[in-house]
Amino acid sequence: MDVSIKNQVSAEMQRMFIEQGKVKGYLAKGNHVLLAISGGVDSMVLLDLMLAAKKEVAFSLGVVHINHQLRLESADEAAYLKAYCQERKIPFILETWKEPATKGIEAAARAFRYHTFAKIMHTDGYQVVMTAHHGNDQMETILMKIVRGGQLGTFAGIKESQRFSNGQLIRPLLSFGKEQLYEYAAEQKLVYFEDQTNQELNVQRNRIRHLVIPQLKQENPQVLAHFQRFAQQITWADQLIKKQMKKVIEEQVKETHDGFVFPWRVVQEMSLEERYYFLYTLFDWANRKTNLFINEQQIDQLLEQVDRPKGQWQLTLDRSWVFQRVYEEIALVRKNDVENEPVEIIDRFIEIEPHKQIILNEKAWVGLFTPDEVAGFRFIDDWGEFSHDVWLEPQQTLFIGKRQAGDRIQLNEKLTKKVSRYFIDKKIPDLQRKDAWVVKDEQKKIISLLPFTYSHLSIGVETDKIHYILLYKYQKEATGRRT
């Protein structure tokens, strides 16, 4: 290919990148931007594009590199990046993972990276952190989510922009494919490093990357662009459906002293797909006012039930709520005639099942949900809420119970402290100590101390594991609040 034509290709990528950044606001005058640079082709292209953008937009730029010490080449790569940035007068931060995990390495490494990014943003005043996720990453993520299953909105893939630490996490390369990045790097004569662990097929993402996606590209070379469009369409469709169903709910559903009620004709006149999204949106809306959560299987049961000609029926949803039809009305109401005793937990631990809630006592309940399930949850007026992210293997289990003598919690990478000492240091009153719960993993290591803090072990980011949110709700003491 003619050199001038090749240069035109790079120039076009730069033009698109800069124009996109200006329109979306993350390439703006005065912005303080932190680039997460691994040294791979993706991040080196991102760095080069940002240097090109800096010639047009007056923002400040810094680079952070994490040396995970997992490969022999790591030190040489870090040294190259440091020299590269110093030559171009780019502030460079090198962080070393000094105590690599012996298992769950990928998740632990990513947790350390994002924890480091957040810390630097906070201490050094960066408003934006950028990572080099690209269009192929988006395609891999969508395929992984389809395999795992979920609601419509979960299939939208990687977000281009989201809140993070004290600012934003931006992924500006999602509109570019991996092959484009390699072409750009070749034209600009960029030096980059290949991580051979990305070839290992014991990781789900790598299997999809090397075994599934090449087959899809053989079927249609434009499949990457189609997946990018699919992600956008899914996002728009989910937003549109929720908007329309919200309008129906606001017009037809009335809140009563013990629940919610609406005319049976509302669902009778709907098609099957309308009923599904009406019920899904109804329960999502109800979650903002109650502690009720239902799963996909229960929605399927309701779809079967509402179509039956019987004038009266009742379906129990959990210990506290029933969904019932009484002739021309359908209601979601609290059970008045069924005991709703909390789970008795004294000297034992019980399993926290994903997608379910556990009523611990009259003052507290806990649940393990996906981010999409927990979205929109609101605690009732006199109840507090404590939650944090948890990343679990498909068969991994968590347990909840009361703290035991000698229990310890890892508060950061280096600091492990007895729970009793934590309470003393934080000056937590005795009554609140008695009300506290601990969540442990299968190795009996504490993941959470509810509702006060969570372990460094629970920190995770995008990974081959399943992303959950551990949600704890509790009745606040009238005499004070939790610290």
Short mmCIF file of C-alpha atoms in Angstrom, two decimals:
data_model
loop_
_atom_site.label_atom_id
_atom_site.label_comp_id
_atom_site.label_asym_id
_atom_site.label_seq_id
_atom_site.Cartn_x
_atom_site.Cartn_y
_atom_site.Cartn_z
CA MET A 1 0.00 0.00 0.00
CA ASP A 2 1.19 3.51 -0.81
CA VAL A 3 2.68 5.26 2.26
CA SER A 4 0.54 8.36 1.77
CA ILE A 5 -2.60 6.23 1.76
CA LYS A 6 -1.50 4.45 4.91
CA ASN A 7 -0.87 7.79 6.61
CA GLN A 8 -4.33 8.87 5.57
CA VAL A 9 -5.74 5.83 7.41
CA SER A 10 -4.01 6.84 10.66
CA ALA A 11 -5.05 10.45 10.18
CA GLU A 12 -8.66 9.37 9.75
CA MET A 13 -8.56 7.37 12.99
CA GLN A 14 -7.13 10.38 14.79
CA ARG A 15 -9.79 12.64 13.31
CA MET A 16 -12.61 10.28 14.35
CA PHE A 17 -11.14 9.81 17.83
CA ILE A 18 -10.73 13.54 18.49
CA GLU A 19 -14.12 14.46 17.06
CA GLN A 20 -15.80 11.76 19.16
CA GLY A 21 -14.03 12.94 22.32
CA LYS A 22 -15.01 16.57 21.76
CA VAL A 23 -18.66 15.72 21.11
CA LYS A 24 -18.92 13.45 24.15
CA GLY A 25 -17.06 15.87 26.39
CA TYR A 26 -14.14 13.86 27.67
CA LEU A 27 -11.64 15.69 25.45
CA ALA A 28 -12.23 19.15 26.87
CA LYS A 29 -10.03 22.08 27.80
CA GLY A 30 -8.76 21.81 31.37
CA ASN A 31 -9.61 18.13 31.82
CA HIS A 32 -7.15 16.09 33.89
CA VAL A 33 -6.99 12.66 32.20
CA LEU A 34 -5.33 9.50 33.52
CA LEU A 35 -4.50 6.78 30.97
CA ALA A 36 -4.26 3.17 32.14
CA ILE A 37 -1.46 1.83 29.93
CA SER A 38 -0.50 -1.85 29.98
CA GLY A 39 1.94 -1.71 27.09
CA GLY A 40 -0.23 -3.82 24.79
CA VAL A 41 -1.18 -2.65 21.32
CA ASP A 42 -4.57 -1.37 22.52
CA SER A 43 -3.19 0.93 25.19
CA MET A 44 -0.21 2.12 23.15
CA VAL A 45 -2.57 3.17 20.36
CA LEU A 46 -4.76 4.94 22.94
CA LEU A 47 -1.72 6.80 24.26
CA ASP A 48 -0.66 7.85 20.76
CA LEU A 49 -4.19 9.02 19.91
CA MET A 50 -4.35 11.05 23.11
CA LEU A 51 -1.01 12.69 22.31
CA ALA A 52 -2.43 13.64 18.91
CA ALA A 53 -5.58 15.00 20.57
CA LYS A 54 -3.48 17.02 23.02
CA LYS A 55 -2.19 19.06 20.09
CA GLU A 56 -5.74 20.28 19.47
CA VAL A 57 -7.26 20.35 22.97
CA ALA A 58 -5.55 21.81 26.04
CA PHE A 59 -6.02 19.01 28.59
CA SER A 60 -3.44 17.52 30.95
CA LEU A 61 -2.41 13.90 30.63
CA GLY A 62 -0.92 11.33 32.97
CA VAL A 63 -0.10 7.63 32.64
CA VAL A 64 -0.38 4.83 35.18
CA HIS A 65 1.13 1.39 34.60
CA ILE A 66 0.64 -1.64 36.84
CA ASN A 67 3.48 -4.16 37.10
CA HIS A 68 1.74 -7.36 38.19
CA GLN A 69 5.04 -9.29 38.46
CA LEU A 70 3.36 -12.28 36.84
CA ARG A 71 5.66 -12.52 33.81
CA LEU A 72 9.42 -12.32 33.35
CA GLU A 73 8.98 -9.52 30.85
CA SER A 74 7.02 -7.28 33.24
CA ALA A 75 9.99 -5.29 34.57
CA ASP A 76 11.36 -4.60 31.07
CA GLU A 77 7.94 -3.46 29.86
CA ALA A 78 7.55 -1.11 32.84
CA ALA A 79 11.02 0.33 32.21
CA TYR A 80 10.21 0.95 28.53
CA LEU A 81 6.95 2.73 29.36
CA LYS A 82 8.64 4.89 31.97
CA ALA A 83 11.30 5.99 29.48
CA TYR A 84 8.67 6.50 26.76
CA CYS A 85 6.66 8.85 28.98
CA GLN A 86 9.69 10.69 30.36
CA GLU A 87 10.91 11.39 26.82
CA ARG A 88 7.52 12.97 26.04
CA LYS A 89 7.27 14.73 29.43
CA ILE A 90 4.16 12.76 30.43
CA PRO A 91 3.68 12.26 34.20
CA PHE A 92 4.21 8.53 34.80
CA ILE A 93 3.06 6.49 37.79
CA LEU A 94 4.31 2.93 38.27
CA GLU A 95 2.47 0.75 40.75
CA THR A 96 3.69 -2.75 41.57
CA TRP A 97 1.49 -5.60 42.73
CA LYS A 98 3.74 -6.75 45.53
CA GLU A 99 1.68 -9.68 46.80
CA PRO A 100 0.12 -11.48 43.81
CA ALA A 101 -2.70 -13.91 44.58
CA THR A 102 -2.11 -17.65 44.35
CA LYS A 103 -5.58 -18.31 42.90
CA GLY A 104 -8.22 -16.21 41.19
CA ILE A 105 -5.27 -14.27 39.82
CA GLU A 106 -7.09 -12.53 36.99
CA ALA A 107 -9.86 -11.17 39.21
CA ALA A 108 -7.43 -10.17 41.95
CA ALA A 109 -5.14 -8.40 39.46
CA ARG A 110 -8.02 -6.45 37.97
CA ALA A 111 -9.25 -5.56 41.43
CA PHE A 112 -5.81 -4.18 42.29
CA ARG A 113 -5.69 -2.19 39.05
CA TYR A 114 -9.03 -0.50 39.48
CA HIS A 115 -8.43 0.10 43.18
CA THR A 116 -5.17 1.81 42.16
CA PHE A 117 -6.87 3.90 39.47
CA ALA A 118 -9.47 5.11 41.97
CA LYS A 119 -6.80 5.98 44.53
CA ILE A 120 -4.75 7.99 42.02
CA MET A 121 -7.81 9.83 40.72
CA HIS A 122 -8.67 10.84 44.26
CA THR A 123 -5.19 11.83 45.41
CA ASP A 124 -3.96 13.50 42.19
CA GLY A 125 -7.18 15.16 41.09
CA TYR A 126 -7.82 13.32 37.83
CA GLN A 127 -11.40 13.71 36.58
CA VAL A 128 -11.20 10.98 33.93
CA VAL A 129 -9.51 7.59 33.73
CA MET A 130 -9.36 5.92 30.32
CA THR A 131 -8.86 2.26 29.49
CA ALA A 132 -8.21 0.78 26.05
CA HIS A 133 -11.19 -1.57 25.72
CA HIS A 134 -12.05 -1.81 22.03
CA GLY A 135 -14.76 -3.17 19.75
CA ASN A 136 -13.55 -6.77 19.94
CA ASP A 137 -13.72 -6.60 23.74
CA GLN A 138 -17.31 -5.39 23.37
CA MET A 139 -18.17 -8.35 21.16
CA GLU A 140 -16.59 -10.82 23.59
CA THR A 141 -18.47 -9.30 26.52
CA ILE A 142 -21.85 -9.46 24.78
CA LEU A 143 -21.31 -13.12 23.87
CA MET A 144 -20.31 -13.93 27.46
CA LYS A 145 -23.43 -12.21 28.81
CA ILE A 146 -25.68 -14.03 26.34
CA VAL A 147 -24.19 -17.33 27.52
CA ARG A 148 -24.84 -16.39 31.16
CA GLY A 149 -28.36 -15.05 30.57
CA GLY A 150 -30.18 -12.07 32.05
CA GLN A 151 -32.62 -9.28 31.32
CA LEU A 152 -32.60 -7.37 28.04
CA GLY A 153 -30.58 -4.44 29.33
CA THR A 154 -27.73 -6.70 30.50
CA PHE A 155 -26.85 -7.63 26.92
CA ALA A 156 -25.80 -4.09 25.98
CA GLY A 157 -22.17 -4.93 26.77
CA ILE A 158 -19.42 -2.59 27.97
CA LYS A 159 -20.42 0.97 28.75
CA GLU A 160 -18.43 3.65 26.98
CA SER A 161 -18.78 5.98 29.96
CA GLN A 162 -19.66 5.44 33.62
CA ARG A 163 -19.16 7.04 37.01
CA PHE A 164 -15.97 5.93 38.73
CA SER A 165 -14.26 7.11 41.91
CA ASN A 166 -14.55 10.92 41.93
CA GLY A 167 -14.99 11.18 38.17
CA GLN A 168 -15.59 9.09 35.07
CA LEU A 169 -14.28 5.88 33.54
CA ILE A 170 -14.12 6.26 29.74
CA ARG A 171 -13.47 3.59 27.10
CA PRO A 172 -12.95 5.68 23.95
CA LEU A 173 -11.82 2.84 21.63
CA LEU A 174 -15.08 0.85 21.59
CA SER A 175 -15.84 2.12 18.09
CA PHE A 176 -12.56 0.66 16.76
CA GLY A 177 -11.76 -2.99 16.09
CA LYS A 178 -8.59 -4.82 17.12
CA GLU A 179 -7.40 -5.09 13.52
CA GLN A 180 -7.68 -1.31 13.13
CA LEU A 181 -5.51 -0.86 16.21
CA TYR A 182 -2.83 -3.18 14.83
CA GLU A 183 -2.90 -1.30 11.53
CA TYR A 184 -2.59 2.05 13.30
CA ALA A 185 0.32 0.77 15.41
CA ALA A 186 2.11 -0.49 12.31
CA GLU A 187 1.68 2.80 10.46
CA GLN A 188 2.83 4.86 13.42
CA LYS A 189 5.67 2.40 14.16
CA LEU A 190 4.52 1.99 17.76
CA VAL A 191 6.32 -0.44 20.04
CA TYR A 192 3.98 -2.68 22.05
CA PHE A 193 4.11 -5.91 24.02
CA GLU A 194 2.03 -9.09 23.68
CA ASP A 195 0.81 -10.89 26.81
CA GLN A 196 0.96 -14.61 26.08
CA THR A 197 -1.53 -15.38 28.86
CA ASN A 198 -4.21 -13.97 26.55
CA GLN A 199 -3.75 -17.16 24.50
CA GLU A 200 -4.65 -19.53 27.36
CA LEU A 201 -7.94 -21.33 26.75
CA ASN A 202 -8.72 -22.06 30.41
CA VAL A 203 -10.28 -18.55 30.54
CA GLN A 204 -13.77 -18.14 29.08
CA ARG A 205 -13.04 -14.80 27.43
CA ASN A 206 -9.99 -16.27 25.67
CA ARG A 207 -12.03 -19.22 24.39
CA ILE A 208 -14.61 -16.86 22.93
CA ARG A 209 -11.85 -14.65 21.51
CA HIS A 210 -9.89 -17.42 19.79
CA LEU A 211 -12.49 -20.09 19.05
CA VAL A 212 -15.87 -18.38 18.62
CA ILE A 213 -15.22 -14.94 17.16
CA PRO A 214 -12.97 -16.15 14.29
CA GLN A 215 -15.79 -18.44 13.18
CA LEU A 216 -18.27 -15.57 13.29
CA LYS A 217 -15.93 -13.39 11.24
CA GLN A 218 -15.70 -16.14 8.64
CA GLU A 219 -19.49 -16.09 8.39
CA ASN A 220 -19.52 -12.31 8.00
CA PRO A 221 -16.47 -10.01 8.06
CA GLN A 222 -18.76 -7.17 9.24
CA VAL A 223 -19.82 -9.01 12.40
CA LEU A 224 -17.93 -6.61 14.70
CA ALA A 225 -19.80 -3.59 13.37
CA HIS A 226 -23.05 -5.54 13.68
CA PHE A 227 -22.34 -6.32 17.35
CA GLN A 228 -21.58 -2.67 18.03
CA ARG A 229 -24.88 -1.72 16.46
CA PHE A 230 -26.62 -4.52 18.38
CA ALA A 231 -25.30 -3.16 21.68
CA GLN A 232 -26.69 0.29 20.86
CA GLN A 233 -30.03 -1.14 19.74
CA ILE A 234 -30.36 -3.17 22.94
CA THR A 235 -29.70 -0.07 25.03
CA TRP A 236 -32.26 1.98 23.12
CA ALA A 237 -34.86 -0.81 23.14
CA ASP A 238 -34.52 -1.32 26.88
CA GLN A 239 -34.86 2.41 27.54
CA LEU A 240 -37.89 2.69 25.26
CA ILE A 241 -39.69 -0.31 26.77
CA LYS A 242 -39.13 0.94 30.31
CA LYS A 243 -40.35 4.41 29.36
CA GLN A 244 -43.57 3.08 27.80
CA MET A 245 -44.32 0.63 30.61
CA LYS A 246 -43.60 3.27 33.23
CA LYS A 247 -46.34 5.37 31.66
CA VAL A 248 -48.82 2.46 31.87
CA ILE A 249 -47.92 1.85 35.50
CA GLU A 250 -48.28 5.51 36.44
CA GLU A 251 -51.72 5.63 34.78
CA GLN A 252 -53.14 2.27 35.90
CA VAL A 253 -51.44 1.06 39.09
CA LYS A 254 -52.60 2.49 42.41
CA GLU A 255 -50.74 2.22 45.68
CA THR A 256 -52.82 1.03 48.66
CA HIS A 257 -52.11 0.69 52.37
CA ASP A 258 -50.92 -2.90 51.90
CA GLY A 259 -49.61 -3.00 48.34
CA PHE A 260 -50.55 -2.16 44.76
CA VAL A 261 -53.65 -2.77 42.65
CA PHE A 262 -54.63 -2.42 38.98
CA PRO A 263 -57.58 -3.51 36.76
CA TRP A 264 -57.40 -7.03 35.34
CA ARG A 265 -58.37 -5.66 31.93
CA VAL A 266 -54.97 -3.90 31.75
CA VAL A 267 -53.15 -7.21 31.28
CA GLN A 268 -56.11 -8.91 29.60
CA GLU A 269 -55.85 -6.49 26.68
CA MET A 270 -52.07 -6.88 26.37
CA SER A 271 -50.12 -9.20 24.10
CA LEU A 272 -47.80 -11.75 25.72
CA GLU A 273 -44.71 -9.61 25.18
CA GLU A 274 -46.47 -6.54 26.61
CA ARG A 275 -47.50 -8.53 29.69
CA TYR A 276 -43.93 -9.70 30.22
CA TYR A 277 -42.45 -6.21 30.17
CA PHE A 278 -45.36 -4.79 32.15
CA LEU A 279 -44.77 -7.32 34.96
CA TYR A 280 -41.01 -6.89 34.79
CA THR A 281 -41.33 -3.09 35.03
CA LEU A 282 -44.02 -3.34 37.70
CA PHE A 283 -41.81 -5.35 40.03
CA ASP A 284 -38.80 -3.19 39.27
CA TRP A 285 -40.95 -0.19 40.24
CA ALA A 286 -42.34 -1.94 43.33
CA ASN A 287 -38.80 -2.70 44.51
CA ARG A 288 -38.30 1.02 45.05
CA LYS A 289 -41.03 1.00 47.67
CA THR A 290 -40.74 -2.49 49.20
CA ASN A 291 -38.25 -5.21 50.00
CA LEU A 292 -39.77 -7.51 47.38
CA PHE A 293 -37.66 -9.16 44.73
CA ILE A 294 -38.87 -11.79 42.25
CA ASN A 295 -36.96 -13.82 39.71
CA GLU A 296 -37.47 -14.71 36.06
CA GLN A 297 -39.16 -18.01 36.90
CA GLN A 298 -41.80 -16.24 38.98
CA ILE A 299 -42.55 -13.84 36.13
CA ASP A 300 -43.08 -16.88 33.88
CA GLN A 301 -45.51 -18.30 36.46
CA LEU A 302 -47.41 -15.02 36.54
CA LEU A 303 -47.64 -14.94 32.75
CA GLU A 304 -49.34 -18.33 32.86
CA GLN A 305 -51.57 -17.33 35.77
CA VAL A 306 -52.94 -14.02 34.43
CA ASP A 307 -54.16 -15.75 31.27
CA ARG A 308 -56.36 -18.21 33.14
CA PRO A 309 -60.15 -17.63 33.07
CA LYS A 310 -60.60 -18.24 36.82
CA GLY A 311 -62.01 -15.19 38.61
CA GLN A 312 -59.88 -15.67 41.72
CA TRP A 313 -56.38 -17.02 42.26
CA GLN A 314 -53.31 -16.33 44.37
CA LEU A 315 -49.59 -16.86 43.84
CA THR A 316 -47.18 -16.61 46.77
CA LEU A 317 -44.03 -14.68 45.86
CA ASP A 318 -42.11 -14.80 49.13
CA ARG A 319 -42.70 -14.76 52.88
CA SER A 320 -44.36 -11.35 52.80
CA TRP A 321 -46.02 -10.87 49.42
CA VAL A 322 -48.67 -12.49 47.21
CA PHE A 323 -49.88 -11.68 43.71
CA GLN A 324 -53.62 -12.29 43.41
CA ARG A 325 -56.65 -11.76 41.25
CA VAL A 326 -60.03 -11.02 42.81
CA TYR A 327 -62.44 -10.87 39.89
CA GLU A 328 -61.79 -7.56 38.06
CA GLU A 329 -58.71 -6.52 40.01
CA ILE A 330 -55.17 -7.80 40.31
CA ALA A 331 -53.19 -6.87 43.39
CA LEU A 332 -49.70 -7.21 44.79
CA VAL A 333 -50.33 -7.29 48.53
CA ARG A 334 -48.69 -8.17 51.81
CA LYS A 335 -49.72 -11.45 53.39
CA ASN A 336 -51.74 -10.91 56.55
CA ASP A 337 -52.62 -14.50 57.33
CA VAL A 338 -49.26 -16.20 56.79
CA GLU A 339 -46.49 -16.23 59.36
CA ASN A 340 -43.47 -14.27 58.33
CA GLU A 341 -40.92 -15.41 60.85
CA PRO A 342 -37.32 -14.46 60.19
CA VAL A 343 -34.64 -17.08 59.69
CA GLU A 344 -33.19 -18.07 63.06
CA ILE A 345 -29.40 -17.74 62.98
CA ILE A 346 -27.60 -18.01 66.28
CA ASP A 347 -24.45 -20.15 66.14
CA ARG A 348 -24.64 -21.25 62.52
CA PHE A 349 -24.11 -19.84 59.05
CA ILE A 350 -26.55 -20.18 56.20
CA GLU A 351 -26.00 -19.95 52.46
CA ILE A 352 -26.85 -16.74 50.59
CA GLU A 353 -28.35 -17.91 47.32
CA PRO A 354 -27.98 -15.61 44.27
CA HIS A 355 -31.15 -13.72 43.26
CA LYS A 356 -32.80 -14.30 46.66
CA GLN A 357 -33.25 -12.44 49.91
CA ILE A 358 -32.95 -13.74 53.48
CA ILE A 359 -34.95 -12.17 56.29
CA LEU A 360 -32.45 -12.25 59.14
CA ASN A 361 -34.75 -10.85 61.82
CA GLU A 362 -37.37 -8.16 62.23
CA LYS A 363 -34.68 -5.51 61.74
CA ALA A 364 -32.58 -6.78 58.83
CA TRP A 365 -32.47 -8.70 55.56
CA VAL A 366 -29.76 -9.51 53.03
CA GLY A 367 -29.72 -10.50 49.36
CA LEU A 368 -27.29 -11.31 46.56
CA PHE A 369 -28.35 -9.82 43.23
CA THR A 370 -26.94 -8.86 39.83
CA PRO A 371 -26.44 -5.12 39.21
CA ASP A 372 -29.47 -5.06 36.92
CA GLU A 373 -31.65 -6.69 39.56
CA VAL A 374 -30.62 -4.23 42.24
CA ALA A 375 -30.87 -1.16 40.02
CA GLY A 376 -33.54 1.16 41.36
CA PHE A 377 -33.76 -0.41 44.84
CA ARG A 378 -34.67 2.14 47.50
CA PHE A 379 -34.87 1.52 51.23
CA ILE A 380 -38.01 2.50 53.10
CA ASP A 381 -37.89 5.66 55.18
CA ASP A 382 -36.61 4.26 58.45
CA TRP A 383 -34.32 1.61 56.94
CA GLY A 384 -30.67 1.97 56.07
CA GLU A 385 -28.81 0.31 53.22
CA PHE A 386 -25.31 -1.10 52.83
CA SER A 387 -24.09 -2.70 49.61
CA HIS A 388 -20.95 -3.55 47.69
CA ASP A 389 -19.78 -5.46 44.61
CA VAL A 390 -18.89 -9.15 44.82
CA TRP A 391 -17.35 -11.26 42.03
CA LEU A 392 -18.05 -15.00 42.26
CA GLU A 393 -17.34 -18.15 40.29
CA PRO A 394 -20.56 -19.82 39.03
CA GLN A 395 -20.48 -22.42 41.82
CA GLN A 396 -18.93 -20.24 44.53
CA THR A 397 -20.95 -19.80 47.71
CA LEU A 398 -21.26 -17.15 50.42
CA PHE A 399 -22.56 -17.65 53.96
CA ILE A 400 -23.94 -15.26 56.57
CA GLY A 401 -23.96 -15.51 60.33
CA LYS A 402 -22.83 -13.85 63.54
CA ARG A 403 -19.19 -13.01 64.17
CA GLN A 404 -17.11 -15.53 66.05
CA ALA A 405 -14.18 -15.16 68.42
CA GLY A 406 -10.97 -14.49 66.53
CA ASP A 407 -12.66 -13.43 63.29
CA ARG A 408 -10.37 -11.25 61.18
CA ILE A 409 -11.09 -9.01 58.18
CA GLN A 410 -8.64 -7.84 55.49
CA LEU A 411 -9.18 -4.08 55.22
CA ASN A 412 -6.66 -3.37 52.46
CA GLU A 413 -3.86 -5.06 50.59
CA LYS A 414 -1.62 -5.28 53.66
CA LEU A 415 -3.81 -4.71 56.73
CA THR A 416 -5.73 -7.53 58.42
CA LYS A 417 -7.50 -6.74 61.67
CA LYS A 418 -9.59 -8.59 64.24
CA VAL A 419 -13.26 -7.68 64.00
CA SER A 420 -13.27 -6.91 67.71
CA ARG A 421 -10.38 -4.48 67.25
CA TYR A 422 -12.12 -2.87 64.26
CA PHE A 423 -15.17 -2.19 66.46
CA ILE A 424 -12.98 -0.66 69.16
CA ASP A 425 -11.03 1.51 66.71
CA LYS A 426 -14.24 2.79 65.10
CA LYS A 427 -15.91 3.34 68.52
CA ILE A 428 -18.95 1.31 67.48
CA PRO A 429 -21.49 0.96 70.34
CA ASP A 430 -22.08 -2.47 71.89
CA LEU A 431 -25.68 -2.67 70.64
CA GLN A 432 -24.57 -2.14 67.04
CA ARG A 433 -21.81 -4.72 67.47
CA LYS A 434 -24.41 -7.29 68.54
CA ASP A 435 -26.55 -6.47 65.51
CA ALA A 436 -23.63 -6.89 63.09
CA TRP A 437 -23.40 -9.78 60.61
CA VAL A 438 -20.43 -11.31 58.84
CA VAL A 439 -20.48 -12.77 55.35
CA LYS A 440 -17.85 -15.44 54.66
CA ASP A 441 -16.69 -17.38 51.64
CA GLU A 442 -16.13 -21.13 51.48
CA GLN A 443 -12.66 -20.72 53.01
CA LYS A 444 -14.32 -18.95 55.97
CA LYS A 445 -12.66 -15.66 55.05
CA ILE A 446 -14.76 -12.60 55.81
CA ILE A 447 -16.10 -10.81 52.74
CA SER A 448 -18.35 -8.31 54.54
CA LEU A 449 -18.91 -6.95 58.03
CA LEU A 450 -22.48 -5.69 57.83
CA PRO A 451 -23.37 -2.86 57.82
CA PHE A 452 -19.95 -1.33 58.43
CA THR A 453 -17.33 -2.34 55.88
CA TYR A 454 -16.25 -4.96 53.39
CA SER A 455 -13.07 -6.89 52.89
CA HIS A 456 -10.36 -6.05 50.39
CA LEU A 457 -10.92 -9.64 49.18
CA SER A 458 -14.32 -8.69 47.76
CA ILE A 459 -13.01 -5.99 45.43
CA GLY A 460 -13.47 -6.95 41.80
CA VAL A 461 -13.97 -5.60 38.30
CA GLU A 462 -14.99 -6.96 34.91
CA THR A 463 -13.91 -10.57 34.90
CA ASP A 464 -14.89 -14.06 33.89
CA LYS A 465 -16.62 -14.33 37.26
CA ILE A 466 -20.24 -13.30 37.79
CA HIS A 467 -20.77 -9.78 39.09
CA TYR A 468 -23.20 -9.53 42.04
CA ILE A 469 -24.12 -6.88 44.55
CA LEU A 470 -24.45 -7.90 48.18
CA LEU A 471 -27.35 -5.80 49.46
CA TYR A 472 -28.09 -5.45 53.17
CA LYS A 473 -31.02 -3.47 54.58
CA TYR A 474 -31.48 -2.75 58.24
CA GLN A 475 -33.65 -0.73 60.57
CA LYS A 476 -31.64 2.17 61.94
CA GLU A 477 -31.46 2.76 65.66
CA ALA A 478 -33.46 5.79 66.73
CA THR A 479 -30.60 7.01 68.93
CA GLY A 480 -27.96 7.30 66.24
CA ARG A 481 -26.68 6.23 62.89
CA ARG A 482 -24.11 3.70 61.74
CA THR A 483 -20.54 4.85 61.35
#
